[in-house]
PDB file of C-alpha atoms in Angstrom:
ATOM      1  CA  UNK A   1     116.574 105.638  98.056  1.00 54.00           C
ATOM      2  CA  UNK A   2     113.631 103.307  98.358  1.00 57.00           C
ATOM      3  CA  UNK A   3     112.587 104.897 101.609  1.00 68.00           C
ATOM      4  CA  UNK A   4     108.876 105.280 102.086  1.00 74.00           C
ATOM      5  CA  UNK A   5     107.153 108.460 103.022  1.00 83.00           C
ATOM      6  CA  UNK A   6     104.442 108.934 105.593  1.00 87.00           C
ATOM      7  CA  UNK A   7     101.796 111.570 105.357  1.00 89.00           C
ATOM      8  CA  UNK A   8     101.038 113.691 107.282  1.00 94.00           C
ATOM      9  CA  UNK A   9     104.289 114.368 109.127  1.00 93.00           C
ATOM     10  CA  UNK A  10     102.306 115.420 112.193  1.00 96.00           C
ATOM     11  CA  UNK A  11      98.724 114.924 113.261  1.00 96.00           C
ATOM     12  CA  UNK A  12      96.870 116.277 116.285  1.00 97.00           C
ATOM     13  CA  UNK A  13      93.398 115.014 117.191  1.00 97.00           C
ATOM     14  CA  UNK A  14      90.998 114.878 120.116  1.00 97.00           C
ATOM     15  CA  UNK A  15      90.599 111.713 122.140  1.00 97.00           C
ATOM     16  CA  UNK A  16      87.875 109.547 120.640  1.00 97.00           C
ATOM     17  CA  UNK A  17      88.490 110.684 117.073  1.00 97.00           C
ATOM     18  CA  UNK A  18      89.945 108.482 114.368  1.00 98.00           C
ATOM     19  CA  UNK A  19      93.495 108.978 113.106  1.00 97.00           C
ATOM     20  CA  UNK A  20      94.546 108.111 109.578  1.00 97.00           C
ATOM     21  CA  UNK A  21      98.096 108.122 108.325  1.00 97.00           C
ATOM     22  CA  UNK A  22      99.392 107.150 104.922  1.00 96.00           C
ATOM     23  CA  UNK A  23     102.533 105.558 103.579  1.00 95.00           C
ATOM     24  CA  UNK A  24     103.829 105.537 100.037  1.00 95.00           C
ATOM     25  CA  UNK A  25     106.741 103.517  98.700  1.00 93.00           C
ATOM     26  CA  UNK A  26     108.628 103.247  95.458  1.00 91.00           C
ATOM     27  CA  UNK A  27     109.326  99.645  94.501  1.00 90.00           C
ATOM     28  CA  UNK A  28     107.485  96.332  94.779  1.00 91.00           C
ATOM     29  CA  UNK A  29     107.291  94.783  98.215  1.00 92.00           C
ATOM     30  CA  UNK A  30     106.905  91.418  99.910  1.00 92.00           C
ATOM     31  CA  UNK A  31     105.082  92.935 102.835  1.00 93.00           C
ATOM     32  CA  UNK A  32     104.533  96.196 104.655  1.00 95.00           C
ATOM     33  CA  UNK A  33     104.618  96.691 108.398  1.00 95.00           C
ATOM     34  CA  UNK A  34     103.515  99.439 110.731  1.00 96.00           C
ATOM     35  CA  UNK A  35     105.365 100.274 113.939  1.00 96.00           C
ATOM     36  CA  UNK A  36     104.819 102.617 116.860  1.00 97.00           C
ATOM     37  CA  UNK A  37     107.584 104.434 118.688  1.00 96.00           C
ATOM     38  CA  UNK A  38     107.186 106.298 121.924  1.00 94.00           C
ATOM     39  CA  UNK A  39     109.663 109.139 122.287  1.00 85.00           C
ATOM     40  CA  UNK A  40     113.235 107.865 122.023  1.00 77.00           C
ATOM     41  CA  UNK A  41     112.292 104.267 122.704  1.00 87.00           C
ATOM     42  CA  UNK A  42     112.369 101.093 120.649  1.00 89.00           C
ATOM     43  CA  UNK A  43     109.831 100.457 117.936  1.00 94.00           C
ATOM     44  CA  UNK A  44     106.900  98.175 118.582  1.00 95.00           C
ATOM     45  CA  UNK A  45     105.397  96.139 115.765  1.00 95.00           C
ATOM     46  CA  UNK A  46     101.700  96.803 115.213  1.00 96.00           C
ATOM     47  CA  UNK A  47     100.591  94.947 112.117  1.00 96.00           C
ATOM     48  CA  UNK A  48     101.992  93.270 109.003  1.00 95.00           C
ATOM     49  CA  UNK A  49     100.195  93.087 105.663  1.00 95.00           C
ATOM     50  CA  UNK A  50     101.485  90.926 102.844  1.00 94.00           C
ATOM     51  CA  UNK A  51     101.579  92.071  99.234  1.00 94.00           C
ATOM     52  CA  UNK A  52      98.660  89.786  98.295  1.00 95.00           C
ATOM     53  CA  UNK A  53      96.430  91.182 101.047  1.00 96.00           C
ATOM     54  CA  UNK A  54      94.343  94.316 100.786  1.00 97.00           C
ATOM     55  CA  UNK A  55      93.144  94.902 104.331  1.00 97.00           C
ATOM     56  CA  UNK A  56      93.934  93.720 107.852  1.00 96.00           C
ATOM     57  CA  UNK A  57      92.489  94.473 111.243  1.00 96.00           C
ATOM     58  CA  UNK A  58      93.915  94.218 114.725  1.00 94.00           C
ATOM     59  CA  UNK A  59      91.851  95.621 117.561  1.00 96.00           C
ATOM     60  CA  UNK A  60      91.408  99.339 116.871  1.00 97.00           C
ATOM     61  CA  UNK A  61      93.855  99.234 113.977  1.00 97.00           C
ATOM     62  CA  UNK A  62      92.931  98.865 110.334  1.00 98.00           C
ATOM     63  CA  UNK A  63      95.552  98.713 107.605  1.00 98.00           C
ATOM     64  CA  UNK A  64      94.941  98.825 103.880  1.00 98.00           C
ATOM     65  CA  UNK A  65      97.370  98.166 101.071  1.00 98.00           C
ATOM     66  CA  UNK A  66      97.063  99.239  97.445  1.00 97.00           C
ATOM     67  CA  UNK A  67      99.971  97.756  95.531  1.00 96.00           C
ATOM     68  CA  UNK A  68      98.890  99.414  92.276  1.00 96.00           C
ATOM     69  CA  UNK A  69      99.340 102.811  93.912  1.00 96.00           C
ATOM     70  CA  UNK A  70     102.222 101.643  96.086  1.00 95.00           C
ATOM     71  CA  UNK A  71     100.527 102.994  99.169  1.00 96.00           C
ATOM     72  CA  UNK A  72      99.173 101.910 102.525  1.00 97.00           C
ATOM     73  CA  UNK A  73      97.106 103.532 105.226  1.00 97.00           C
ATOM     74  CA  UNK A  74      96.830 102.974 108.962  1.00 98.00           C
ATOM     75  CA  UNK A  75      93.591 103.873 110.695  1.00 98.00           C
ATOM     76  CA  UNK A  76      93.411 104.058 114.474  1.00 98.00           C
ATOM     77  CA  UNK A  77      89.812 104.224 115.627  1.00 98.00           C
ATOM     78  CA  UNK A  78      88.551 105.789 118.851  1.00 97.00           C
ATOM     79  CA  UNK A  79      91.981 107.178 119.682  1.00 97.00           C
ATOM     80  CA  UNK A  80      93.252 107.433 123.248  1.00 97.00           C
ATOM     81  CA  UNK A  81      95.870 109.661 124.847  1.00 96.00           C
ATOM     82  CA  UNK A  82      98.075 106.573 125.121  1.00 96.00           C
ATOM     83  CA  UNK A  83      98.155 106.367 121.301  1.00 97.00           C
ATOM     84  CA  UNK A  84     100.342 109.494 121.255  1.00 97.00           C
ATOM     85  CA  UNK A  85     103.525 108.342 119.522  1.00 97.00           C
ATOM     86  CA  UNK A  86     105.316 108.299 116.189  1.00 96.00           C
ATOM     87  CA  UNK A  87     104.130 105.787 113.633  1.00 96.00           C
ATOM     88  CA  UNK A  88     106.342 104.321 110.942  1.00 95.00           C
ATOM     89  CA  UNK A  89     105.705 102.152 107.946  1.00 95.00           C
ATOM     90  CA  UNK A  90     108.400  99.717 106.860  1.00 94.00           C
ATOM     91  CA  UNK A  91     108.583  97.884 103.579  1.00 93.00           C
ATOM     92  CA  UNK A  92     110.197  94.512 103.103  1.00 91.00           C
ATOM     93  CA  UNK A  93     111.705  93.895  99.703  1.00 86.00           C
ATOM     94  CA  UNK A  94     113.277  90.979  97.866  1.00 81.00           C
ATOM     95  CA  UNK A  95     116.806  90.662  99.220  1.00 75.00           C
ATOM     96  CA  UNK A  96     115.600  91.059 102.792  1.00 78.00           C
ATOM     97  CA  UNK A  97     116.228  94.756 103.071  1.00 82.00           C
ATOM     98  CA  UNK A  98     113.844  96.917 105.039  1.00 85.00           C
ATOM     99  CA  UNK A  99     113.049 100.537 104.304  1.00 90.00           C
ATOM    100  CA  UNK A 100     111.369 102.749 106.867  1.00 91.00           C
ATOM    101  CA  UNK A 101     109.469 105.921 106.251  1.00 89.00           C
ATOM    102  CA  UNK A 102     110.181 109.127 108.117  1.00 89.00           C
ATOM    103  CA  UNK A 103     107.177 108.711 110.392  1.00 92.00           C
ATOM    104  CA  UNK A 104     103.972 110.449 111.417  1.00 95.00           C
ATOM    105  CA  UNK A 105     103.923 112.101 114.822  1.00 95.00           C
ATOM    106  CA  UNK A 106     100.479 111.614 116.359  1.00 97.00           C
ATOM    107  CA  UNK A 107      99.274 113.650 119.318  1.00 97.00           C
ATOM    108  CA  UNK A 108      95.989 112.667 120.943  1.00 97.00           C
ATOM    109  CA  UNK A 109      94.623 115.415 123.160  1.00 96.00           C
ATOM    110  CA  UNK A 110      92.680 114.182 126.207  1.00 94.00           C
TER     111      UNK A 110
ATOM    112  CA  UNK B   1     110.175  87.133 128.130  1.00 88.00           C
ATOM    113  CA  UNK B   2     110.941  87.577 124.438  1.00 87.00           C
ATOM    114  CA  UNK B   3     113.352  90.435 124.069  1.00 94.00           C
ATOM    115  CA  UNK B   4     116.207  92.083 122.247  1.00 97.00           C
ATOM    116  CA  UNK B   5     118.828  93.638 124.475  1.00 97.00           C
ATOM    117  CA  UNK B   6     121.451  96.200 123.575  1.00 97.00           C
ATOM    118  CA  UNK B   7     124.441  97.486 125.504  1.00 97.00           C
ATOM    119  CA  UNK B   8     125.395 100.107 126.302  1.00 97.00           C
ATOM    120  CA  UNK B   9     122.245 102.234 126.251  1.00 97.00           C
ATOM    121  CA  UNK B  10     124.206 105.467 126.213  1.00 97.00           C
ATOM    122  CA  UNK B  11     127.742 106.063 125.009  1.00 97.00           C
ATOM    123  CA  UNK B  12     129.840 109.178 124.592  1.00 97.00           C
ATOM    124  CA  UNK B  13     133.153 108.649 122.881  1.00 96.00           C
ATOM    125  CA  UNK B  14     135.807 110.502 120.929  1.00 96.00           C
ATOM    126  CA  UNK B  15     136.634 110.403 117.246  1.00 97.00           C
ATOM    127  CA  UNK B  16     138.669 107.368 116.260  1.00 96.00           C
ATOM    128  CA  UNK B  17     138.219 105.288 119.396  1.00 97.00           C
ATOM    129  CA  UNK B  18     136.953 101.855 118.418  1.00 97.00           C
ATOM    130  CA  UNK B  19     133.719 100.756 120.020  1.00 97.00           C
ATOM    131  CA  UNK B  20     131.300  97.839 119.958  1.00 98.00           C
ATOM    132  CA  UNK B  21     127.586  97.893 120.638  1.00 98.00           C
ATOM    133  CA  UNK B  22     126.278  94.479 121.585  1.00 98.00           C
ATOM    134  CA  UNK B  23     122.918  93.037 120.619  1.00 98.00           C
ATOM    135  CA  UNK B  24     121.393  89.811 121.833  1.00 98.00           C
ATOM    136  CA  UNK B  25     118.011  88.143 121.276  1.00 98.00           C
ATOM    137  CA  UNK B  26     116.455  85.198 123.122  1.00 96.00           C
ATOM    138  CA  UNK B  27     113.893  84.138 120.511  1.00 94.00           C
ATOM    139  CA  UNK B  28     116.091  81.940 118.301  1.00 94.00           C
ATOM    140  CA  UNK B  29     115.468  84.286 115.373  1.00 94.00           C
ATOM    141  CA  UNK B  30     117.426  83.792 112.189  1.00 93.00           C
ATOM    142  CA  UNK B  31     117.233  87.399 111.005  1.00 94.00           C
ATOM    143  CA  UNK B  32     118.907  90.276 112.827  1.00 96.00           C
ATOM    144  CA  UNK B  33     119.495  93.830 111.747  1.00 96.00           C
ATOM    145  CA  UNK B  34     120.975  97.164 112.787  1.00 97.00           C
ATOM    146  CA  UNK B  35     119.413 100.564 112.119  1.00 96.00           C
ATOM    147  CA  UNK B  36     120.307 104.121 112.857  1.00 97.00           C
ATOM    148  CA  UNK B  37     117.686 106.766 113.478  1.00 95.00           C
ATOM    149  CA  UNK B  38     118.338 110.424 112.757  1.00 93.00           C
ATOM    150  CA  UNK B  39     115.889 113.328 112.962  1.00 88.00           C
ATOM    151  CA  UNK B  40     114.033 113.844 109.712  1.00 84.00           C
ATOM    152  CA  UNK B  41     115.540 110.721 108.145  1.00 85.00           C
ATOM    153  CA  UNK B  42     113.629 107.964 109.887  1.00 86.00           C
ATOM    154  CA  UNK B  43     115.340 104.623 110.377  1.00 92.00           C
ATOM    155  CA  UNK B  44     117.984 103.467 107.936  1.00 94.00           C
ATOM    156  CA  UNK B  45     119.280  99.951 107.784  1.00 94.00           C
ATOM    157  CA  UNK B  46     123.010  99.535 108.348  1.00 97.00           C
ATOM    158  CA  UNK B  47     123.593  95.777 108.113  1.00 96.00           C
ATOM    159  CA  UNK B  48     121.500  92.670 108.402  1.00 95.00           C
ATOM    160  CA  UNK B  49     122.108  88.983 108.868  1.00 95.00           C
ATOM    161  CA  UNK B  50     119.994  86.097 107.665  1.00 92.00           C
ATOM    162  CA  UNK B  51     121.783  83.563 109.851  1.00 92.00           C
ATOM    163  CA  UNK B  52     125.090  82.673 111.471  1.00 93.00           C
ATOM    164  CA  UNK B  53     128.052  83.773 109.332  1.00 92.00           C
ATOM    165  CA  UNK B  54     125.719  85.422 106.769  1.00 93.00           C
ATOM    166  CA  UNK B  55     125.697  89.220 106.726  1.00 95.00           C
ATOM    167  CA  UNK B  56     124.733  91.808 104.116  1.00 94.00           C
ATOM    168  CA  UNK B  57     124.947  95.549 103.715  1.00 94.00           C
ATOM    169  CA  UNK B  58     121.898  97.686 104.213  1.00 93.00           C
ATOM    170  CA  UNK B  59     121.366 101.221 103.048  1.00 91.00           C
ATOM    171  CA  UNK B  60     124.125 102.933 105.047  1.00 95.00           C
ATOM    172  CA  UNK B  61     126.932 100.449 105.843  1.00 96.00           C
ATOM    173  CA  UNK B  62     129.931 102.796 105.498  1.00 97.00           C
ATOM    174  CA  UNK B  63     131.966 103.067 108.676  1.00 97.00           C
ATOM    175  CA  UNK B  64     130.381 100.031 110.337  1.00 98.00           C
ATOM    176  CA  UNK B  65     131.199  96.354 110.697  1.00 98.00           C
ATOM    177  CA  UNK B  66     129.180  93.460 112.013  1.00 98.00           C
ATOM    178  CA  UNK B  67     129.698  89.814 112.796  1.00 95.00           C
ATOM    179  CA  UNK B  68     127.358  86.905 113.413  1.00 97.00           C
ATOM    180  CA  UNK B  69     129.239  84.095 115.087  1.00 97.00           C
ATOM    181  CA  UNK B  70     126.328  82.945 117.201  1.00 96.00           C
ATOM    182  CA  UNK B  71     122.644  82.985 116.361  1.00 96.00           C
ATOM    183  CA  UNK B  72     121.673  85.102 119.364  1.00 97.00           C
ATOM    184  CA  UNK B  73     124.313  87.822 119.053  1.00 98.00           C
ATOM    185  CA  UNK B  74     124.890  90.473 116.416  1.00 98.00           C
ATOM    186  CA  UNK B  75     127.402  93.129 117.539  1.00 98.00           C
ATOM    187  CA  UNK B  76     127.871  96.423 115.714  1.00 98.00           C
ATOM    188  CA  UNK B  77     131.453  97.611 115.472  1.00 98.00           C
ATOM    189  CA  UNK B  78     132.637 101.138 114.758  1.00 97.00           C
ATOM    190  CA  UNK B  79     136.366 100.840 114.182  1.00 95.00           C
ATOM    191  CA  UNK B  80     137.036 104.571 113.842  1.00 97.00           C
ATOM    192  CA  UNK B  81     133.938 106.507 114.884  1.00 97.00           C
ATOM    193  CA  UNK B  82     133.354 109.969 113.479  1.00 97.00           C
ATOM    194  CA  UNK B  83     130.944 112.725 114.568  1.00 97.00           C
ATOM    195  CA  UNK B  84     128.562 111.929 111.687  1.00 97.00           C
ATOM    196  CA  UNK B  85     127.934 108.571 113.349  1.00 98.00           C
ATOM    197  CA  UNK B  86     126.321 110.311 116.294  1.00 98.00           C
ATOM    198  CA  UNK B  87     122.869 108.768 116.256  1.00 97.00           C
ATOM    199  CA  UNK B  88     120.325 106.522 117.938  1.00 97.00           C
ATOM    200  CA  UNK B  89     120.999 102.896 117.065  1.00 98.00           C
ATOM    201  CA  UNK B  90     118.530 100.035 117.143  1.00 97.00           C
ATOM    202  CA  UNK B  91     119.028  96.325 116.848  1.00 98.00           C
ATOM    203  CA  UNK B  92     116.133  94.163 115.696  1.00 97.00           C
ATOM    204  CA  UNK B  93     115.366  90.519 115.079  1.00 96.00           C
ATOM    205  CA  UNK B  94     112.596  88.484 113.505  1.00 92.00           C
ATOM    206  CA  UNK B  95     111.855  84.910 112.458  1.00 86.00           C
ATOM    207  CA  UNK B  96     112.933  84.187 108.905  1.00 81.00           C
ATOM    208  CA  UNK B  97     109.491  83.902 107.281  1.00 79.00           C
ATOM    209  CA  UNK B  98     107.508  86.385 109.370  1.00 80.00           C
ATOM    210  CA  UNK B  99     105.786  83.481 111.104  1.00 75.00           C
ATOM    211  CA  UNK B 100     102.558  84.470 112.765  1.00 74.00           C
ATOM    212  CA  UNK B 101     102.399  87.646 110.724  1.00 78.00           C
ATOM    213  CA  UNK B 102     104.889  89.190 113.064  1.00 83.00           C
ATOM    214  CA  UNK B 103     107.375  91.881 112.134  1.00 89.00           C
ATOM    215  CA  UNK B 104     110.612  92.767 113.844  1.00 93.00           C
ATOM    216  CA  UNK B 105     111.334  92.915 117.553  1.00 94.00           C
ATOM    217  CA  UNK B 106     113.383  95.984 118.426  1.00 96.00           C
ATOM    218  CA  UNK B 107     115.863  96.583 121.188  1.00 97.00           C
ATOM    219  CA  UNK B 108     115.614  99.663 123.426  1.00 96.00           C
ATOM    220  CA  UNK B 109     118.200 101.640 121.476  1.00 96.00           C
ATOM    221  CA  UNK B 110     121.748 102.903 122.036  1.00 97.00           C
ATOM    222  CA  UNK B 111     122.311 106.634 121.961  1.00 97.00           C
ATOM    223  CA  UNK B 112     125.821 107.261 120.673  1.00 98.00           C
ATOM    224  CA  UNK B 113     127.580 110.603 120.716  1.00 98.00           C
ATOM    225  CA  UNK B 114     130.948 110.971 118.988  1.00 97.00           C
ATOM    226  CA  UNK B 115     132.854 114.156 119.809  1.00 96.00           C
TER     227      UNK B 115
END
């Protein structure tokens, strides 16, 4: 399977702290995307980074991509209770298949 | 409002009884896809479609069928459901070239239980 893996599986932090989660994948990609999912609901796209990009920002989100290590990280700064959710990375490969990781469950304690 | 809709949201059925889960998007997207989500396994792609009449298998296509007769609709068909198809199903769509740096739009999910 080309499925990615997120690390850690679960993360618990205090409100105001930064949260970092990592994603590793196995084969070359066209782009990598991060999604958020609140319990049992649909996924919401957060940010997309293309294979020729190394870093992207969107509000409190910062994503990095290291294609040599086949890894990406998502940083959420100044976390809020509303950021509590599961976060997934998804890789887009030639052939238009998508592979999702197993997710990081983030809990932000008020 | 840009959205992907799925119906039904919840479904309990019995082994072998054919069912269809509908998916519709109002964004004129070329690409549509179906995923199943199971605890500990994340999301796995079942089928995807690049455009009308063009469909391809994803990672876990066994036991499923799809069709794409219209651009907006992409139904998922289980001709003979089995208990191992009990799962949470998501439909998604996106523009063909990730215009605007945008990923997929997901529907709200269909929770299927096969007894």
